[in-house]
Amino acid sequence: MWGDDLALAKLRIDPSAANQKLQLLWIAIGKDDFLLTRNREFAKALEDLKIRHTYQETAGKHAWGVWRGYLAEFLPLLFR
């Protein structure tokens, strides 16, 4: 079982309770990342469960340069 499968199994128990506890669920991935399909499936499952989240795809692959851009975008969200 993948980690996201386990997370989704727990979220399915009570999605509304999960939404009450979640302050930020942010997912970003490059369109050339080898994990793109898996992330799309995870984001779709979150959408189906009506779990609040932000999902975005950008240019790039599974590389530090892409992550660095995400870090600059994500970090300020932690301190709102």
Short mmCIF file of N, CA, C and O in Angstrom, two decimals:
data_model
loop_
_atom_site.label_atom_id
_atom_site.label_comp_id
_atom_site.label_asym_id
_atom_site.label_seq_id
_atom_site.Cartn_x
_atom_site.Cartn_y
_atom_site.Cartn_z
N MET A 1 0.84 -1.17 0.00
CA MET A 1 0.00 0.00 0.00
C MET A 1 0.89 1.24 0.00
O MET A 1 1.80 1.37 0.79
N TRP A 2 0.61 2.15 -0.90
CA TRP A 2 1.34 3.41 -0.98
C TRP A 2 0.90 4.30 0.17
O TRP A 2 -0.21 4.18 0.69
N GLY A 3 1.72 5.25 0.51
CA GLY A 3 1.40 6.20 1.58
C GLY A 3 0.13 6.98 1.30
O GLY A 3 -0.66 7.24 2.20
N ASP A 4 -0.08 7.34 0.02
CA ASP A 4 -1.30 8.10 -0.29
C ASP A 4 -2.54 7.22 -0.17
O ASP A 4 -3.61 7.70 0.17
N ASP A 5 -2.42 5.92 -0.41
CA ASP A 5 -3.55 5.01 -0.22
C ASP A 5 -3.96 4.96 1.25
O ASP A 5 -5.14 4.98 1.57
N LEU A 6 -2.99 4.91 2.12
CA LEU A 6 -3.25 4.88 3.55
C LEU A 6 -3.88 6.21 3.99
O LEU A 6 -4.85 6.21 4.75
N ALA A 7 -3.37 7.31 3.49
CA ALA A 7 -3.94 8.62 3.83
C ALA A 7 -5.39 8.71 3.37
O ALA A 7 -6.26 9.17 4.11
N LEU A 8 -5.66 8.26 2.15
CA LEU A 8 -7.03 8.31 1.64
C LEU A 8 -7.96 7.40 2.43
O LEU A 8 -9.11 7.75 2.69
N ALA A 9 -7.47 6.25 2.84
CA ALA A 9 -8.29 5.34 3.64
C ALA A 9 -8.71 6.02 4.95
O ALA A 9 -9.86 5.93 5.37
N LYS A 10 -7.79 6.75 5.56
CA LYS A 10 -8.11 7.46 6.80
C LYS A 10 -9.06 8.62 6.53
O LYS A 10 -9.97 8.88 7.32
N LEU A 11 -8.86 9.32 5.43
CA LEU A 11 -9.73 10.45 5.09
C LEU A 11 -11.15 10.01 4.77
O LEU A 11 -12.11 10.72 5.05
N ARG A 12 -11.29 8.84 4.18
CA ARG A 12 -12.62 8.32 3.83
C ARG A 12 -13.49 8.06 5.05
O ARG A 12 -14.72 8.08 4.96
N ILE A 13 -12.87 7.81 6.19
CA ILE A 13 -13.63 7.52 7.42
C ILE A 13 -14.54 8.68 7.77
O ILE A 13 -15.71 8.49 8.08
N ASP A 14 -14.01 9.91 7.70
CA ASP A 14 -14.81 11.08 8.05
C ASP A 14 -14.21 12.31 7.36
O ASP A 14 -13.46 13.07 7.98
N PRO A 15 -14.56 12.52 6.09
CA PRO A 15 -13.99 13.65 5.34
C PRO A 15 -14.27 15.01 5.98
O PRO A 15 -13.42 15.89 5.97
N SER A 16 -15.45 15.19 6.56
CA SER A 16 -15.76 16.49 7.15
C SER A 16 -14.88 16.76 8.37
O SER A 16 -14.45 17.90 8.59
N ALA A 17 -14.60 15.75 9.15
CA ALA A 17 -13.70 15.91 10.30
C ALA A 17 -12.29 16.24 9.81
O ALA A 17 -11.59 17.07 10.40
N ALA A 18 -11.88 15.62 8.72
CA ALA A 18 -10.57 15.91 8.15
C ALA A 18 -10.50 17.37 7.71
O ALA A 18 -9.51 18.06 7.98
N ASN A 19 -11.54 17.86 7.07
CA ASN A 19 -11.56 19.25 6.64
C ASN A 19 -11.48 20.21 7.83
O ASN A 19 -10.88 21.28 7.72
N GLN A 20 -12.10 19.85 8.93
CA GLN A 20 -12.05 20.70 10.12
C GLN A 20 -10.63 20.77 10.69
O GLN A 20 -10.22 21.80 11.22
N LYS A 21 -9.90 19.67 10.58
CA LYS A 21 -8.54 19.61 11.14
C LYS A 21 -7.50 20.19 10.19
O LYS A 21 -6.48 20.71 10.64
N LEU A 22 -7.73 20.07 8.90
CA LEU A 22 -6.75 20.53 7.92
C LEU A 22 -6.71 22.04 7.84
O LEU A 22 -7.74 22.69 7.68
N GLN A 23 -5.53 22.59 7.93
CA GLN A 23 -5.36 24.02 7.71
C GLN A 23 -4.81 24.27 6.31
O GLN A 23 -5.10 25.30 5.70
N LEU A 24 -4.00 23.35 5.82
CA LEU A 24 -3.39 23.52 4.50
C LEU A 24 -3.00 22.16 3.94
O LEU A 24 -2.32 21.39 4.60
N LEU A 25 -3.48 21.87 2.77
CA LEU A 25 -3.06 20.68 2.03
C LEU A 25 -2.71 21.17 0.63
O LEU A 25 -3.59 21.54 -0.15
N TRP A 26 -1.44 21.24 0.35
CA TRP A 26 -0.93 21.87 -0.87
C TRP A 26 -0.11 20.83 -1.63
O TRP A 26 0.82 20.24 -1.07
N ILE A 27 -0.46 20.61 -2.89
CA ILE A 27 0.21 19.61 -3.71
C ILE A 27 0.60 20.27 -5.03
O ILE A 27 -0.24 20.89 -5.68
N ALA A 28 1.84 20.13 -5.41
CA ALA A 28 2.29 20.66 -6.69
C ALA A 28 3.24 19.64 -7.32
O ALA A 28 3.95 18.93 -6.62
N ILE A 29 3.21 19.59 -8.64
CA ILE A 29 4.04 18.61 -9.35
C ILE A 29 4.34 19.11 -10.75
O ILE A 29 3.52 19.79 -11.37
N GLY A 30 5.51 18.76 -11.23
CA GLY A 30 5.89 19.10 -12.60
C GLY A 30 5.21 18.17 -13.59
O GLY A 30 5.00 16.98 -13.32
N LYS A 31 4.87 18.70 -14.74
CA LYS A 31 4.18 17.90 -15.77
C LYS A 31 5.04 16.80 -16.37
O LYS A 31 4.54 15.89 -17.02
N ASP A 32 6.36 16.87 -16.13
CA ASP A 32 7.25 15.83 -16.61
C ASP A 32 7.74 14.92 -15.49
O ASP A 32 8.64 14.11 -15.69
N ASP A 33 7.15 15.05 -14.32
CA ASP A 33 7.52 14.24 -13.15
C ASP A 33 6.98 12.82 -13.33
O ASP A 33 5.85 12.63 -13.78
N PHE A 34 7.79 11.84 -12.97
CA PHE A 34 7.36 10.45 -13.12
C PHE A 34 6.20 10.10 -12.17
O PHE A 34 5.54 9.08 -12.35
N LEU A 35 5.92 10.95 -11.19
CA LEU A 35 4.82 10.71 -10.26
C LEU A 35 3.55 11.47 -10.63
O LEU A 35 2.60 11.51 -9.85
N LEU A 36 3.51 12.04 -11.82
CA LEU A 36 2.37 12.87 -12.23
C LEU A 36 1.05 12.10 -12.18
O LEU A 36 0.08 12.57 -11.60
N THR A 37 0.99 10.93 -12.77
CA THR A 37 -0.26 10.17 -12.80
C THR A 37 -0.74 9.86 -11.38
O THR A 37 -1.91 10.04 -11.06
N ARG A 38 0.16 9.45 -10.54
CA ARG A 38 -0.19 9.12 -9.16
C ARG A 38 -0.73 10.36 -8.42
O ARG A 38 -1.68 10.28 -7.66
N ASN A 39 -0.10 11.51 -8.64
CA ASN A 39 -0.56 12.75 -8.01
C ASN A 39 -1.92 13.18 -8.54
O ASN A 39 -2.76 13.67 -7.79
N ARG A 40 -2.14 13.01 -9.83
CA ARG A 40 -3.45 13.33 -10.40
C ARG A 40 -4.53 12.46 -9.77
O ARG A 40 -5.63 12.93 -9.46
N GLU A 41 -4.24 11.17 -9.61
CA GLU A 41 -5.20 10.26 -9.00
C GLU A 41 -5.49 10.65 -7.55
O GLU A 41 -6.64 10.62 -7.10
N PHE A 42 -4.44 11.03 -6.83
CA PHE A 42 -4.61 11.44 -5.44
C PHE A 42 -5.45 12.71 -5.35
O PHE A 42 -6.39 12.80 -4.54
N ALA A 43 -5.15 13.69 -6.19
CA ALA A 43 -5.91 14.95 -6.19
C ALA A 43 -7.37 14.70 -6.56
O ALA A 43 -8.28 15.29 -5.96
N LYS A 44 -7.61 13.81 -7.50
CA LYS A 44 -8.99 13.47 -7.90
C LYS A 44 -9.73 12.82 -6.74
O LYS A 44 -10.89 13.11 -6.47
N ALA A 45 -9.05 11.93 -6.02
CA ALA A 45 -9.67 11.28 -4.87
C ALA A 45 -10.00 12.31 -3.79
O ALA A 45 -11.07 12.25 -3.18
N LEU A 46 -9.10 13.27 -3.55
CA LEU A 46 -9.38 14.33 -2.59
C LEU A 46 -10.59 15.14 -3.03
O LEU A 46 -11.45 15.48 -2.21
N GLU A 47 -10.65 15.43 -4.31
CA GLU A 47 -11.78 16.18 -4.86
C GLU A 47 -13.09 15.41 -4.65
O GLU A 47 -14.10 15.97 -4.23
N ASP A 48 -13.06 14.11 -4.95
CA ASP A 48 -14.25 13.28 -4.79
C ASP A 48 -14.72 13.23 -3.33
O ASP A 48 -15.93 13.17 -3.07
N LEU A 49 -13.77 13.27 -2.41
CA LEU A 49 -14.09 13.26 -0.98
C LEU A 49 -14.43 14.65 -0.46
O LEU A 49 -14.79 14.80 0.71
N LYS A 50 -14.27 15.64 -1.33
CA LYS A 50 -14.50 17.05 -0.96
C LYS A 50 -13.56 17.51 0.15
O LYS A 50 -13.94 18.27 1.05
N ILE A 51 -12.33 17.02 0.08
CA ILE A 51 -11.28 17.45 1.00
C ILE A 51 -10.66 18.72 0.42
O ILE A 51 -10.20 18.73 -0.72
N ARG A 52 -10.64 19.79 1.21
CA ARG A 52 -10.05 21.05 0.75
C ARG A 52 -8.56 20.86 0.51
O ARG A 52 -7.84 20.35 1.37
N HIS A 53 -8.14 21.28 -0.66
CA HIS A 53 -6.72 21.18 -1.00
C HIS A 53 -6.43 22.11 -2.17
O HIS A 53 -7.35 22.58 -2.84
N THR A 54 -5.17 22.35 -2.39
CA THR A 54 -4.71 23.08 -3.56
C THR A 54 -3.83 22.13 -4.35
O THR A 54 -2.94 21.49 -3.79
N TYR A 55 -4.09 22.04 -5.63
CA TYR A 55 -3.31 21.17 -6.51
C TYR A 55 -2.91 21.98 -7.73
O TYR A 55 -3.74 22.67 -8.32
N GLN A 56 -1.64 21.90 -8.08
CA GLN A 56 -1.20 22.57 -9.29
C GLN A 56 -0.13 21.77 -10.01
O GLN A 56 0.64 21.05 -9.39
N GLU A 57 -0.15 21.89 -11.31
CA GLU A 57 0.88 21.30 -12.15
C GLU A 57 1.62 22.43 -12.84
O GLU A 57 1.02 23.41 -13.27
N THR A 58 2.92 22.27 -12.91
CA THR A 58 3.76 23.28 -13.56
C THR A 58 4.69 22.58 -14.54
O THR A 58 4.77 21.35 -14.58
N ALA A 59 5.39 23.36 -15.30
CA ALA A 59 6.41 22.80 -16.18
C ALA A 59 7.53 22.22 -15.31
O ALA A 59 7.79 22.70 -14.23
N GLY A 60 8.14 21.16 -15.79
CA GLY A 60 9.29 20.62 -15.07
C GLY A 60 9.14 19.16 -14.71
O GLY A 60 8.12 18.53 -14.96
N LYS A 61 10.21 18.65 -14.11
CA LYS A 61 10.23 17.24 -13.73
C LYS A 61 10.54 17.12 -12.24
O LYS A 61 10.46 18.10 -11.50
N HIS A 62 10.88 15.93 -11.80
CA HIS A 62 11.17 15.63 -10.41
C HIS A 62 12.60 16.09 -10.12
O HIS A 62 13.53 15.29 -10.12
N ALA A 63 12.75 17.41 -9.89
CA ALA A 63 14.09 17.96 -9.75
C ALA A 63 14.10 19.14 -8.78
O ALA A 63 13.08 19.80 -8.57
N TRP A 64 15.27 19.41 -8.21
CA TRP A 64 15.42 20.45 -7.22
C TRP A 64 14.96 21.82 -7.74
O TRP A 64 14.33 22.59 -7.01
N GLY A 65 15.24 22.15 -8.97
CA GLY A 65 14.84 23.44 -9.51
C GLY A 65 13.34 23.66 -9.45
O GLY A 65 12.87 24.76 -9.14
N VAL A 66 12.58 22.63 -9.70
CA VAL A 66 11.12 22.71 -9.63
C VAL A 66 10.70 22.85 -8.17
O VAL A 66 9.86 23.69 -7.82
N TRP A 67 11.28 22.03 -7.31
CA TRP A 67 10.94 22.06 -5.89
C TRP A 67 11.27 23.42 -5.27
O TRP A 67 10.55 23.91 -4.41
N ARG A 68 12.38 24.03 -5.70
CA ARG A 68 12.78 25.32 -5.17
C ARG A 68 11.69 26.37 -5.45
O ARG A 68 11.36 27.18 -4.60
N GLY A 69 11.14 26.33 -6.65
CA GLY A 69 10.04 27.23 -6.98
C GLY A 69 8.82 26.98 -6.11
O GLY A 69 8.17 27.92 -5.64
N TYR A 70 8.53 25.71 -5.86
CA TYR A 70 7.39 25.38 -5.00
C TYR A 70 7.63 25.87 -3.57
O TYR A 70 6.72 26.33 -2.90
N LEU A 71 8.85 25.72 -3.11
CA LEU A 71 9.18 26.14 -1.76
C LEU A 71 8.92 27.63 -1.57
O LEU A 71 8.34 28.04 -0.57
N ALA A 72 9.30 28.41 -2.55
CA ALA A 72 9.09 29.86 -2.48
C ALA A 72 7.59 30.19 -2.46
O ALA A 72 7.18 31.17 -1.84
N GLU A 73 6.79 29.39 -3.10
CA GLU A 73 5.35 29.61 -3.12
C GLU A 73 4.67 29.06 -1.85
O GLU A 73 3.75 29.66 -1.31
N PHE A 74 5.15 27.92 -1.39
CA PHE A 74 4.51 27.22 -0.28
C PHE A 74 4.83 27.83 1.10
O PHE A 74 3.95 27.96 1.93
N LEU A 75 6.08 28.19 1.33
CA LEU A 75 6.48 28.67 2.65
C LEU A 75 5.63 29.84 3.16
O LEU A 75 5.21 29.83 4.33
N PRO A 76 5.35 30.85 2.35
CA PRO A 76 4.52 31.94 2.87
C PRO A 76 3.12 31.48 3.30
O PRO A 76 2.52 32.09 4.19
N LEU A 77 2.61 30.43 2.70
CA LEU A 77 1.29 29.92 3.07
C LEU A 77 1.28 29.37 4.50
O LEU A 77 0.24 29.34 5.15
N LEU A 78 2.44 28.93 4.97
CA LEU A 78 2.53 28.39 6.32
C LEU A 78 2.41 29.47 7.40
O LEU A 78 2.07 29.17 8.54
N PHE A 79 2.67 30.71 7.00
CA PHE A 79 2.72 31.79 8.00
C PHE A 79 1.64 32.83 7.79
O PHE A 79 1.78 33.98 8.16
N ARG A 80 0.53 32.45 7.22
CA ARG A 80 -0.60 33.39 7.05
C ARG A 80 -1.35 33.55 8.33
O ARG A 80 -1.51 32.73 9.15
#
